[in-house]
Each structure stands twice: as structure tokens, then as C-alpha cells.
Amino acid sequence: MPSFIALNPSSPSLSIFEEKKLPSQLLSMPTAEPYLSAVQQADTRARSHDNSSVASTPALSPSPSITASSEDNALSEDDENNFLVYPLTPPTSEQVFTTAHTEFGHCTNEAYRCVSKHDYTKPFEEQAIEEPPYYIFLATHISFFILHLLGHMRDFFGKRFAKSYFAHLMPQNGYAPLNTNFDSFYTRRLRGRMTDCLCQPVTGVPGRTIVILDRHSTDNNYTQIFTGGKTRALNISSYNYLGFSQSRGGCSNAVKESIRRCGVSTCGTRLESGSSELHASAEALVARFVGMEDALISSMGFATNSTFIPALVGKGSLIISDELNHASIRIGARQSGAHVRVFKHNDMSSLESLLREVISQGQPKTHRAWKKVLVIVEGLYSMEGTVVNLPKIVELKQIYKFYLYIDEAHSIGALGPHGRGVTDYFDIPPSSIDVLMGTFTKSFGAAGGYIAGQKTLIDCLRLRGHSGPYAEAISPPVLAQIIASMASIMGVAFAPQPTNSKLSLNPVGSIVMPRDNAKELLGMVPVSGLPMWMNLPPALADGSEACMRIRRLAFNSRYLHAGLKKLGFIIYGHSFSPIVPLLIFNPGKLPVFVRMMRARPIPIVVVVVTYPATPFETARARFCPSASHTKEDIDTVLRACDEVGGILDLKHGSGERWGIDMVCERAVELVHSV
């Protein structure tokens, strides 16, 4: 009789971080690499509908007991009800898709934790711009020259001999084309050849692993044909920083309950602001989370910038913007009618010299004083992975008396010992900032965005911002996800009980340990701030699981960043940034890199970025580690990059180099020595 593993894919409330007393007959789970390899082989068998070859696949390695290290590598979960039982052979694709740890990897090793916090004993970590050898720049420019030459030649002859392919670029029936030949050139000649790399359809949760839909092309990616198959791959490309995008667990249970009670459209008693009670609760929670007096939330993160910046400033005002600010900020600045000036990316000397110039000169022509001066920066830049030099900006703010607007779309939840963004990371009071903006699409696994600030400011924005009176409200399921994930980061503060019991109960029965630290309790969310029907599991309610996720994210980000540098790659960004850009430079290597990573025994899904999102000579792959990844997952990515980077000649970084085995073995030392 073969040994069996019991799994319960439908258990509603157990946390994967809880210690469990496993039966002695259960065998230890495999490491990430053999497991994902077995998953890939199982998917291949499922696509071919051949189940007779299951026994030929190597069995998962057995072990008589579960030690600390084996728990760290566990990829299956035993629950207590409704068991799904199958033998110790690689599972089928259908069984794997219901395994909990494909969404969030199990890791109990406390050594693989790190605290995201600025060290004031060291200077601010500026981005080091490393230059590759000259032959790399030469090859990159030659590649773009050939792209332009052949592309324009094909356009010239194609418009005359293959008009059907260029109909959308030529006038028809008296109508001008929507796009000119020049505007669409890179879309057709560069992006079009990489459609299989840039537009990969996926299904399911974008967690630790992700399921991609297999397809192929017979016409150079002009069209794509779905094969009907699916491939599960290691996901290192999603913004799911804290891993809250899960189909099971406390947050998903709260979402399900919100659907049962409220449906999928706006519900509850209507308030004067036109939002529901759940909406108002979410806004109060956001304000408490970021440390501001009040907050408002919008149903779309992009619209949060593009519609509320025009409500803050107008004609006669000045916007000073970082040159690498997001497109939503640029659109909002243009729509505001204010004068816009740009300073070099994260360059404080450039910002200060610009402030001196514009304040002394005043408005153009009239030289009158500016009505308002608004400096807009991002907390964490999505293409570069750099963190704003907030201490220096706050110092300049005290001198030059401007208003400060920070976009924390990527930094909120991902930076700081408590996950509360750049103010938490630098330990700067949020009151030093005038406007804090952020989104729920990254760390919170939801949708929408928020603006936080003083109550008088927020009240004004509710009336003057176009996202307030003209846009739709966020639906209750999304609000439930926001509240549950944010409350789990903050922890729920329960009123002290009159008895001497060490445990306290909330109105719906969750048990958590009381907190003694007054400052810690102040930062927690009171139980009255949550809907009465929202029942968070103890590990989420007391904040312990979210704290572990924040520390895991910090370790994974720092390890991947430092590991790639030690392997010899040119890496941009801050060492604590969960965005790790790996410079590839040559546009011809971008699709090859993606396809080679996806074709490995353990497929890895990566994202590459090129012009116009970045300068054409600095094309890059952008890795996004999350708290859902285990240390072994990062090892797998590093080993793949080491091999593929050697083949494609991508290792042009300076400094001491280590071998891949040394990097993996000395990961903890590497993380704490950065």
C-alpha cells in the first residue's frame, strides 16, 4: 500500500502559518524545485490526457518526520475536514490547482526574515547607475538602427503592395487614420514581435505560482492561437507584494461574506457623500492606517491622481514633478492648468536649485508670487525601484514652504517595519506630508486608490475632485478585501475584559492576545471600526501573520537584489525595494530572455520593459518578489538568471562576484550585509 497525504482544499479559516500537530505517518513535503517540476510534468500529462505515466514520474522525497527545515519547504497543507487523499506521486493538474501553497509558500524559518527600516547611521542609499561595456551600447544602438531601417522599408513597400495590412494607417472614406505611421511604429515593429512575452494570458490567482494559458503563433505574433493547455509557472512578475491576493483564507472569507450580505453592487445606508457605510468604514480605516486625519477612496488608482491633482492646484500655481513620475501624475498635472517644472530623478540638489529659481522668479511674465507650489514625488518608483529621499525633501519643505504630495502606489504595504509606506520606513511623522496618495491594487490585493490628508482638505476634494461626484463607488466585495487586508496589517485592538483571562473575545468570537503597549494599541484598528459580520482568524486579527508577511517580503526583496548583484548583473533600485530591475539593454535579447525563462524545467514568468516606458538603451526585466515566495523560490530564480544571463551575455556589473551555490548557501549573511 502506498503512503498517502491528506489535503483539505476547502478548509475556510486555518492559517498556513499556524503550527500543527501532524500525524506521524505524514511524510515531509518536497522542496520548491522538485515540486514545481513535478507540477509541470503533471500539467503536460493532463494536456495529453495520458494518466498511465503517473507512476513513471519520480516520487516526492519521503522523510519520517517534519523538522524545521522541512516545514520551511512544505508545499501541502493538512486540514481536519473533508479530506482529499491521493498517493505520494506527483499530483494531477486538477489536484495541484487546489493546493494552498501554490498561492502562498509555507515558510517557518525565522532566519528568512528581515525588517524594512532606514538606517540613519548610514547615508541615504542613492541609486548607482552602472554603465555596461561600450560594445553593449554599440550593439544596442545598431539593433535599433536595423529595426528602424528594415521597419520603415517594410512600411514603404507594404503600403503599396500589401495595403490590407496598413489599412488602419491610411485615410479611408474621407476619414483620417486614428494613429499615424510614426506613432504606431514601435507598437508594430517592436512590441508586435514580442506579443507572446508582453501579453501572456493567465488565469487564477497571481500568487506564488500562476497558471498561464498555452498558445502559439504561425504569423510572427500577428495573431495567437490557444492550444487549450495550461502551464503552472513560478510567478515573479505580479504586484502581489504581501500575498493577500488569495482564493482562500481570512480575507477571501470576508469577501465571500460581503457578497452574501451586500451583493456585488454598492449597498448599505446611503450617506450624504453618496457612499455606503462600508465605504465610510474603509475611508476611516485608511486614514488611521496612514496616520492622517481623513481619507477618501476612489474606484480606480489611475483616476485618483489624474482627477484629484486638478482639484488641488490650478492656474497661477506651480507643480514641481520628478522626471520619472507615473503617467497618471503627468496627466493630472496637465489637466490642472498649473505651470509644471521637472527635476532630475530623486536628485535633491536639482530639486533645491529649481526651487530657488522658481520661487525667486515667480510666475512667468508677471513675476507674481505663486498661489501654491506643489512638489509631487513617488514613494517607490515602479520602473527604477528607487525609494524617494524623504528626509531631505522634508528638510527642503521646512525651508521653502511648499506643499508635498507623495504617490505611495507601490510603497504602501511594502515598505516600513509596519508596512505603512515611506513615512514608516524613514520613521517620519505622516503629519509632515500634506497629501498621501496610494492604491489598493498592489499590497492589499484589491482595487482602487485613496487620498489622505487633513480633514478640511479631504472635504474639499470630495466636492471638487471628479472621482467623487462623477465616478462610481467601489463595490462591497472590494471594500471587504481592503478592510480585511488592512486590518490584518494593523491588528485589531479589543477592549480589555473585566475577568483575569489572558484572552479576549470580539463580538463574533475570534480570540486574540491583548496588547500591553499603548503606542502599539494606538496604531491598531478598534474592533468597532470593522463590520460586525467580519470574522478574521486569530492570526490575522492580532497582526502576527501580516507582520510575518512584511518581514518575508523584506527578506525576499533584499535577497534577490543582492543575489543578482553578486552574480554580476547590473541592478537598479533600492535594496529593500520589491521591484528589482535587471538591465538587459539590447531589445533583441528581451524576448529571448522571457522565452528561455519560461521554457525551463520550472517555468518562470517574468516581465520585460522597453521603450517608451524606459529609455530605449536601458531595456530591462522587472522582477517583483512577494511575501508568498519561499527562499527556495528565490534560489530558483537566481539559478535561472545565472544560467540564462551567462548565455545571453548579461553579466556586466562591477564588484565582487560569487558563484550561484555560494549565493544560495550564504543568503542570510548576504541579506544582512547589504
XYZ file of C-alpha atoms in Angstrom:
674
model
C 0.000 0.000 0.000
C 1.440 3.406 -0.888
C 1.637 6.156 1.682
C -0.978 8.878 1.420
C -1.112 12.614 2.085
C -4.347 14.172 3.303
C -5.251 17.565 1.945
C -8.278 19.705 2.565
C -8.589 22.372 -0.118
C -11.841 23.697 1.296
C -10.915 24.462 4.903
C -12.174 28.016 5.465
C -10.187 29.517 8.277
C -6.930 27.749 9.063
C -3.820 29.841 8.617
C -0.882 28.264 6.836
C 1.404 29.840 9.415
C -0.205 28.053 12.364
C 1.816 25.293 13.931
C 0.010 21.998 13.604
C 0.490 18.643 15.225
C 0.885 16.479 12.177
C 0.235 12.739 12.302
C 3.406 10.758 12.483
C 2.583 8.848 9.328
C 2.622 12.032 7.211
C 5.753 12.465 5.171
C 7.589 15.747 4.747
C 6.792 17.821 1.753
C 9.252 18.349 -1.093
C 11.341 21.403 -1.732
C 10.050 24.020 -4.147
C 12.134 22.990 -7.137
C 11.202 19.263 -7.336
C 7.615 20.116 -6.534
C 7.168 22.709 -9.277
C 8.986 20.434 -11.692
C 6.549 17.662 -10.832
C 3.681 20.119 -11.287
C 4.922 21.000 -14.763
C 5.147 17.337 -15.727
C 1.669 16.737 -14.343
C 0.314 19.584 -16.448
C 1.948 18.090 -19.516
C 0.314 14.740 -18.812
C -3.033 16.421 -18.247
C -2.811 18.139 -21.618
C -2.057 14.859 -23.353
C -4.826 13.049 -21.393
C -2.377 10.282 -20.559
C -2.733 9.226 -16.922
C -0.887 5.952 -17.331
C 2.521 7.614 -16.982
C 1.956 8.853 -13.414
C 3.923 6.004 -11.894
C 6.934 6.756 -14.093
C 7.427 10.213 -12.640
C 9.919 10.264 -9.728
C 8.097 10.192 -6.407
C 8.358 13.073 -3.991
C 11.152 12.554 -1.490
C 9.862 10.975 1.762
C 11.030 11.773 5.256
C 9.978 10.162 8.538
C 9.309 13.439 10.345
C 8.837 17.158 9.766
C 11.766 19.217 11.025
C 12.148 22.984 10.986
C 13.824 22.893 7.591
C 11.308 20.523 6.077
C 8.435 22.674 7.352
C 10.076 25.593 5.637
C 9.819 23.760 2.349
C 6.334 22.350 2.869
C 4.074 22.789 -0.122
C 0.989 20.939 1.060
C -1.362 21.569 3.929
C -3.142 19.072 6.138
C -6.563 20.075 7.404
C -9.127 18.291 9.505
C -12.316 18.057 7.464
C -13.363 16.815 4.016
C -10.021 15.184 3.210
C -8.792 14.842 -0.340
C -6.441 11.862 -0.372
C -4.022 10.808 -3.083
C -0.833 8.722 -3.140
C 2.688 10.075 -2.811
C 3.157 10.531 -6.535
C 3.163 13.796 -8.466
C -0.429 15.099 -8.362
C -2.516 15.750 -11.414
C -3.036 19.267 -12.659
C -6.528 19.450 -11.156
C -5.258 18.404 -7.723
C -2.373 20.879 -7.839
C -4.678 23.771 -8.705
C -6.434 23.310 -5.341
C -3.229 23.125 -3.299
C -2.972 26.075 -0.918
C 0.758 26.632 -1.195
C 0.698 27.245 -4.927
C -0.702 30.652 -3.912
C 1.374 31.309 -0.799
C 4.501 29.331 0.027
C 4.958 27.878 3.505
C 8.000 29.173 5.386
C 8.641 28.766 9.116
C 12.364 29.538 9.173
C 12.747 32.775 11.158
C 16.181 33.322 9.616
C 14.426 34.192 6.370
C 13.000 37.396 7.805
C 14.178 40.995 7.651
C 12.938 44.383 8.888
C 12.420 47.114 6.294
C 13.775 50.215 8.022
C 16.127 53.047 7.132
C 19.464 53.025 8.944
C 20.256 56.621 9.853
C 23.833 55.677 10.740
C 24.472 55.259 7.010
C 23.971 57.780 4.192
C 20.839 57.547 2.079
C 21.156 54.781 -0.488
C 21.407 56.553 -3.827
C 20.804 54.587 -6.992
C 24.117 53.561 -8.507
C 23.928 53.875 -12.294
C 26.356 51.306 -13.647
C 27.349 51.527 -17.274
C 27.866 48.380 -19.358
C 30.866 47.949 -21.672
C 30.869 50.154 -24.749
C 30.247 47.231 -27.082
C 26.885 46.655 -25.353
C 25.810 50.243 -26.045
C 27.126 49.934 -29.608
C 25.226 46.689 -30.210
C 22.062 48.210 -28.727
C 22.192 51.258 -30.996
C 22.953 49.075 -34.025
C 19.926 46.929 -33.156
C 17.662 49.975 -33.082
C 19.183 51.263 -36.326
C 18.420 47.957 -38.049
C 14.930 47.974 -36.516
C 14.235 51.445 -37.932
C 15.800 50.737 -41.313
C 14.005 47.485 -42.020
C 10.796 48.648 -40.372
C 10.470 51.795 -42.475
C 11.411 49.863 -45.622
C 8.636 47.345 -44.907
C 6.204 50.198 -44.280
C 7.166 51.898 -47.550
C 6.695 48.811 -49.714
C 3.841 47.402 -47.648
C 1.625 50.447 -48.167
C 1.981 49.949 -51.908
C 1.907 46.174 -52.305
C 0.114 44.888 -49.160
C -2.425 47.612 -48.461
C -4.716 45.372 -46.404
C -2.127 45.205 -43.598
C -1.831 49.002 -43.458
C -5.473 49.977 -43.870
C -5.645 51.333 -40.312
C -2.792 53.748 -41.109
C -4.220 55.136 -44.352
C -7.154 57.536 -44.970
C -10.382 55.712 -45.808
C -13.732 57.079 -46.977
C -12.762 60.613 -46.039
C -11.643 59.664 -42.513
C -8.119 60.269 -41.297
C -6.317 57.360 -39.579
C -6.559 57.285 -35.806
C -2.830 56.555 -35.486
C -0.036 57.858 -37.648
C 2.691 55.660 -39.025
C 5.247 57.221 -36.672
C 3.105 56.901 -33.515
C 2.461 53.200 -34.084
C 5.918 52.272 -35.358
C 7.248 50.737 -32.133
C 3.912 49.071 -31.456
C 4.035 47.291 -34.800
C 7.745 46.686 -35.257
C 8.999 46.034 -31.730
C 6.115 45.267 -29.398
C 4.281 43.272 -32.060
C 7.169 40.822 -32.328
C 7.094 40.321 -28.548
C 3.360 39.870 -28.055
C 3.851 36.381 -26.627
C 6.160 37.905 -23.993
C 4.267 41.093 -23.129
C 0.654 39.891 -23.334
C 0.644 36.433 -21.796
C -2.908 35.436 -20.784
C -3.197 33.957 -17.313
C -5.951 32.506 -15.181
C -6.434 32.150 -11.450
C -4.726 33.899 -8.559
C -1.434 35.746 -9.281
C 0.232 34.303 -6.218
C 3.462 32.434 -5.709
C 2.700 30.467 -8.870
C 0.388 31.365 -11.723
C -1.340 29.405 -14.483
C -0.602 30.634 -17.994
C -2.717 29.699 -20.997
C -0.631 27.993 -23.671
C -0.714 29.456 -27.172
C 1.391 29.674 -30.307
C 1.635 31.833 -33.407
C 2.124 30.970 -37.072
C 2.468 34.565 -38.327
C 5.202 36.180 -36.210
C 2.835 37.019 -33.319
C 0.381 38.898 -35.536
C -2.228 36.515 -34.178
C -2.115 33.999 -31.324
C -3.734 30.561 -31.261
C -4.724 28.993 -27.945
C -3.840 25.335 -27.639
C -6.274 24.687 -24.796
C -3.476 23.698 -22.430
C -2.337 25.313 -19.196
C 1.082 25.625 -17.586
C 1.714 26.450 -13.954
C 4.794 28.617 -13.575
C 6.678 30.345 -10.784
C 5.362 33.918 -10.701
C 7.961 36.629 -10.156
C 6.125 39.368 -12.051
C 2.998 40.421 -10.098
C 2.471 43.343 -7.723
C 1.001 40.993 -5.106
C 3.623 42.177 -2.609
C 2.125 40.828 0.624
C 0.393 37.856 -0.975
C -3.122 38.922 0.041
C -4.412 38.004 -3.398
C -5.525 34.527 -2.348
C -8.582 32.423 -3.119
C -8.733 31.099 0.444
C -8.078 32.399 3.929
C -9.439 35.099 6.197
C -9.566 37.870 3.578
C -11.305 35.757 0.945
C -13.807 34.559 3.564
C -14.596 38.198 4.388
C -15.132 38.904 0.684
C -17.477 35.932 0.353
C -19.467 37.074 3.370
C -19.732 40.604 1.952
C -21.153 39.189 -1.278
C -23.671 37.128 0.666
C -24.789 40.126 2.713
C -24.404 43.030 0.307
C -24.186 41.613 -3.201
C -21.731 42.937 -5.736
C -23.073 46.494 -6.101
C -22.982 49.408 -3.684
C -25.122 48.615 -0.655
C -25.989 49.830 2.801
C -27.491 53.040 4.072
C -26.692 55.891 1.737
C -24.750 58.761 3.277
C -24.579 62.379 2.212
C -21.343 61.671 0.378
C -23.144 59.123 -1.795
C -21.182 56.160 -0.496
C -22.178 53.216 1.623
C -21.482 52.585 5.290
C -18.869 50.038 4.253
C -17.274 52.716 2.096
C -17.152 55.140 5.036
C -15.632 52.446 7.272
C -12.925 51.804 4.698
C -12.079 55.515 4.473
C -11.795 55.807 8.247
C -9.568 52.742 8.327
C -7.292 54.121 5.601
C -6.902 57.422 7.454
C -5.946 55.581 10.631
C -3.571 53.294 8.754
C -1.566 56.074 7.088
C -1.729 58.381 10.137
C -3.818 61.198 8.639
C -6.953 62.988 9.837
C -9.178 61.840 6.993
C -9.115 59.982 3.691
C -11.252 59.391 0.647
C -11.135 56.395 -1.655
C -11.649 56.135 -5.390
C -12.618 53.149 -7.510
C -9.534 53.454 -9.725
C -5.947 54.115 -8.769
C -5.035 55.880 -12.028
C -8.016 58.210 -11.662
C -7.003 59.052 -8.101
C -4.040 61.021 -9.421
C -5.478 62.248 -12.703
C -8.707 63.616 -11.170
C -7.636 64.900 -7.757
C -4.440 66.753 -8.705
C -6.520 69.254 -10.778
C -8.655 69.790 -7.669
C -5.573 70.707 -5.621
C -3.925 73.267 -7.900
C -4.911 75.397 -10.876
C -3.889 78.382 -12.900
C -1.340 80.511 -11.094
C 0.048 77.530 -9.195
C 3.246 75.582 -9.767
C 3.760 71.821 -9.846
C 7.307 70.526 -9.426
C 7.418 66.899 -10.542
C 10.063 64.180 -10.563
C 11.005 63.331 -14.134
C 10.096 59.658 -13.641
C 6.681 60.207 -12.081
C 3.868 57.935 -13.248
C 1.714 58.817 -16.269
C -1.329 59.374 -14.031
C 0.561 62.175 -12.253
C 1.594 63.746 -15.543
C -1.957 63.667 -16.869
C -3.320 65.177 -13.668
C -0.690 67.924 -13.772
C -1.534 68.804 -17.383
C -5.274 68.877 -16.700
C -4.821 71.167 -13.699
C -3.745 74.165 -15.769
C -0.859 74.816 -13.375
C 2.655 75.566 -14.537
C 4.775 72.382 -14.458
C 8.528 72.122 -13.900
C 10.518 68.888 -13.717
C 13.630 67.988 -11.695
C 16.066 65.128 -12.162
C 15.001 61.805 -10.744
C 15.454 61.716 -6.960
C 18.176 64.379 -7.231
C 17.793 66.666 -4.238
C 20.358 69.202 -5.448
C 18.406 69.519 -8.701
C 15.170 69.974 -6.722
C 16.670 72.631 -4.454
C 18.175 74.635 -7.309
C 14.844 74.516 -9.129
C 13.001 75.671 -6.002
C 15.335 78.636 -5.641
C 14.821 79.597 -9.261
C 11.026 79.330 -9.448
C 10.344 80.932 -6.065
C 12.638 83.875 -6.733
C 11.352 84.444 -10.277
C 7.653 83.877 -9.575
C 5.083 83.413 -12.339
C 6.168 83.826 -15.960
C 5.766 87.325 -17.454
C 4.091 88.875 -14.384
C 6.618 87.579 -11.807
C 3.913 87.498 -9.201
C 4.255 85.025 -6.349
C 2.845 81.567 -6.997
C -0.538 80.852 -5.461
C 0.678 77.373 -4.491
C 3.835 75.360 -5.012
C 3.169 71.609 -5.026
C 6.028 69.086 -5.162
C 4.913 65.655 -6.374
C 7.074 62.557 -5.917
C 6.547 58.815 -5.642
C 7.435 56.774 -2.602
C 8.706 53.867 -4.697
C 9.248 54.220 -8.439
C 7.785 51.368 -10.452
C 10.362 51.222 -13.247
C 13.539 52.051 -11.346
C 12.816 50.502 -7.958
C 14.207 53.596 -6.228
C 12.903 54.972 -2.921
C 12.334 58.702 -2.530
C 14.815 60.615 -0.383
C 12.082 61.672 2.018
C 14.265 63.041 4.857
C 15.905 65.539 2.511
C 12.591 66.548 0.905
C 11.039 67.185 4.325
C 14.076 69.295 5.192
C 13.622 71.316 1.990
C 9.905 71.619 2.742
C 10.654 73.338 6.042
C 12.926 75.813 4.256
C 10.943 76.628 1.108
C 7.393 76.158 2.472
C 5.930 74.155 -0.416
C 3.173 71.540 -0.300
C 4.227 67.901 -0.622
C 2.252 65.208 -2.460
C 3.545 61.608 -2.291
C 2.253 58.805 -4.506
C 2.605 55.609 -2.487
C 1.057 53.242 -5.009
C 3.959 50.800 -4.672
C 5.389 51.696 -1.275
C 2.271 51.428 0.904
C 2.204 47.996 2.500
C 5.584 47.124 1.016
C 7.966 49.381 2.966
C 8.459 50.059 6.642
C 8.581 47.772 9.687
C 4.775 48.066 9.949
C 4.083 48.192 6.210
C 2.840 51.789 6.276
C 4.949 53.173 3.449
C 7.867 55.561 3.190
C 6.949 57.573 6.291
C 7.109 54.339 8.261
C 10.348 53.288 6.549
C 12.080 56.587 7.410
C 10.241 56.983 10.752
C 8.935 60.400 9.724
C 5.594 61.638 11.110
C 2.879 61.472 8.416
C 1.778 64.949 9.515
C 4.939 66.256 7.812
C 3.324 65.358 4.479
C 0.403 67.338 3.080
C -1.122 64.721 0.783
C -0.577 60.952 0.796
C -1.916 59.023 -2.161
C -1.873 55.270 -2.622
C -3.591 52.344 -4.303
C -5.085 49.071 -3.119
C -4.074 47.108 -6.211
C -0.618 46.077 -5.021
C -0.094 45.128 -1.388
C -3.780 44.759 -0.486
C -4.920 42.542 -3.348
C -7.905 44.770 -4.143
C -8.673 47.706 -6.465
C -8.947 51.474 -6.271
C -6.938 54.223 -4.635
C -7.032 56.745 -1.801
C -6.105 60.318 -0.914
C -5.294 61.103 2.728
C -4.637 64.426 4.453
C -6.203 66.998 6.747
C -9.978 66.806 7.093
C -10.576 70.254 5.594
C -8.551 69.259 2.536
C -10.346 65.929 2.097
C -13.767 67.563 2.478
C -12.832 69.980 -0.277
C -11.610 67.184 -2.555
C -14.853 65.254 -2.107
C -16.644 68.129 -3.832
C -14.031 69.333 -6.314
C -12.417 66.042 -7.379
C -14.088 64.499 -10.423
C -13.785 60.978 -8.996
C -16.104 61.980 -6.165
C -19.354 63.214 -7.714
C -18.955 61.663 -11.186
C -17.384 58.218 -10.717
C -18.908 55.043 -9.331
C -18.228 53.819 -5.799
C -16.123 50.754 -5.022
C -18.208 47.585 -4.803
C -18.680 45.887 -1.379
C -16.514 42.807 -2.147
C -13.556 45.051 -2.989
C -14.180 47.154 0.113
C -14.260 43.980 2.217
C -10.882 42.921 0.793
C -9.435 46.363 1.559
C -10.744 46.371 5.126
C -9.727 42.783 5.894
C -6.191 43.060 4.491
C -5.504 46.491 6.007
C -6.945 45.499 9.408
C -4.784 42.386 9.416
C -1.686 44.566 8.938
C -2.723 46.931 11.727
C -4.074 44.299 14.106
C -7.398 44.582 15.897
C -7.433 46.233 19.340
C -10.037 44.693 21.632
C -11.351 46.329 24.784
C -9.913 44.821 27.992
C -12.077 42.192 29.617
C -13.246 42.504 33.259
C -12.017 38.993 34.058
C -8.418 37.930 34.562
C -8.457 35.853 31.399
C -5.422 36.163 29.159
C -7.624 36.030 26.072
C -10.307 38.385 24.816
C -13.239 37.765 22.502
C -14.604 40.064 19.841
C -18.356 40.145 19.188
C -18.077 37.423 16.556
C -15.892 35.071 18.553
C -12.315 35.443 17.305
C -9.733 35.050 20.062
C -6.584 37.181 20.191
C -3.985 38.062 22.772
C -4.400 41.561 24.307
C -1.694 44.154 23.700
C 0.020 45.947 26.566
C 1.978 48.538 24.627
C -0.077 51.754 24.496
C 1.664 53.014 21.341
C 1.079 49.696 19.621
C -2.590 49.726 20.607
C -2.908 53.271 19.246
C -1.793 52.070 15.827
C -4.244 49.188 15.790
C -7.796 49.339 14.495
C -10.533 49.245 17.149
C -12.980 46.393 16.836
C -15.733 48.968 16.347
C -14.006 50.041 13.135
C -14.755 46.723 11.460
C -18.134 45.459 10.228
C -19.803 43.324 12.875
C -20.038 40.390 10.483
C -16.316 40.384 9.577
C -14.697 37.498 11.443
C -10.934 37.495 10.973
C -8.982 34.395 12.068
C -6.772 34.928 15.149
C -3.545 35.039 13.140
C -4.939 37.892 11.046
C -6.770 39.686 13.858
C -3.703 40.005 16.072
C -1.499 41.139 13.183
C 1.037 38.325 13.558
C 0.528 36.852 10.091
C 0.711 40.222 8.339
C 3.848 41.080 10.313
C 5.404 37.857 9.094
C 4.414 38.684 5.522
C 6.009 42.138 5.750
C 9.256 40.684 7.069
C 9.261 37.908 4.465
C 8.795 40.453 1.695
C 11.735 42.490 3.010
C 13.970 39.402 3.068
C 12.948 38.193 -0.385
C 13.413 41.633 -1.948
C 16.793 42.189 -0.353
C 17.982 38.660 -1.140
C 17.006 38.812 -4.816
C 18.546 42.274 -5.233
C 21.828 41.342 -3.517
C 21.981 37.890 -5.118
C 21.678 39.252 -8.664
C 24.386 41.836 -7.973
C 26.719 39.157 -6.638
C 26.104 37.098 -9.779
C 27.356 40.027 -11.857
C 24.178 41.643 -13.195
C 23.541 45.377 -13.384
C 20.659 46.042 -10.995
C 18.772 49.273 -10.370
C 16.785 50.263 -7.340
C 16.883 50.287 -3.559
C 17.907 47.134 -1.733
C 14.573 46.978 0.151
C 12.510 47.632 -2.964
C 10.175 44.797 -4.055
C 10.792 46.000 -7.621
C 14.124 44.631 -8.885
C 15.057 45.775 -12.432
C 17.681 43.642 -14.191
C 19.234 45.553 -17.085
C 19.266 43.706 -20.419
C 19.906 46.708 -22.738
C 19.615 45.058 -26.172
C 15.977 44.873 -27.341
C 16.662 41.673 -29.236
C 17.556 39.906 -26.003
C 14.278 40.791 -24.270
C 12.042 38.172 -25.940
C 14.815 35.587 -25.791
C 15.198 36.137 -22.043
C 11.462 35.758 -21.432
C 11.159 32.633 -23.581
C 14.209 30.971 -22.050
C 12.919 31.620 -18.525
C 9.520 30.240 -19.467
C 10.996 27.166 -21.165
C 12.966 26.000 -18.143
C 12.069 22.761 -16.282
C 10.431 25.021 -13.700
C 8.814 27.735 -15.875
C 9.310 31.269 -14.589
C 7.057 34.131 -15.667
C 8.890 37.457 -15.925
C 8.023 40.924 -17.212
C 10.279 42.914 -19.530
C 10.078 46.661 -20.138
C 11.395 48.720 -23.024
C 10.728 51.965 -24.885
C 8.604 54.066 -24.410
C 8.218 53.036 -20.743
C 12.006 53.320 -20.318
C 14.801 54.889 -22.394
C 15.420 52.662 -25.402
C 19.004 51.856 -24.376
C 18.045 50.647 -20.867
C 15.584 47.846 -21.596
C 15.161 45.609 -18.582
C 13.477 42.672 -16.928
C 11.496 43.675 -13.852
C 11.255 41.134 -11.042
C 8.648 41.559 -8.316
C 9.240 39.208 -5.377
C 6.488 38.907 -2.810
C 5.884 37.550 0.666
C 4.346 34.467 -0.958
C 7.727 33.281 -2.228
C 9.937 30.999 -0.199
C 13.695 31.258 -0.025
C 13.888 28.242 -2.363
C 11.758 30.109 -4.909
C 14.248 32.982 -4.958
C 17.038 30.401 -5.303
C 15.244 29.015 -8.355
C 15.024 32.478 -9.924
C 18.685 33.215 -9.199
C 19.833 29.913 -10.695
C 17.753 30.518 -13.805
C 19.102 34.069 -14.201
C 22.658 32.838 -13.686
C 22.327 30.309 -16.482
C 20.326 32.424 -18.931
C 22.398 35.540 -18.180
C 25.578 33.650 -18.988
C 24.193 32.515 -22.336
C 22.907 35.971 -23.318
C 25.958 37.883 -22.012
C 24.069 39.944 -19.444
C 26.613 39.980 -16.606
C 28.277 43.371 -16.849
C 28.089 44.565 -13.250
C 31.075 45.664 -11.215
C 32.109 44.465 -7.779
C 32.925 41.111 -6.236
C 31.216 38.126 -7.834
C 30.058 34.956 -6.164
C 29.078 31.620 -7.621
C 25.435 30.654 -7.542
C 25.981 27.969 -4.905
C 27.719 30.428 -2.595
C 24.898 32.957 -3.067
C 22.243 30.387 -2.130
C 24.194 28.996 0.830
C 25.065 32.395 2.315
C 21.721 34.072 1.667
C 21.146 35.222 5.246
C 24.642 36.659 5.513
C 24.212 38.367 2.151
C 20.918 39.990 3.151
C 22.243 41.448 6.407
C 25.499 42.667 4.873
C 23.949 44.873 2.193
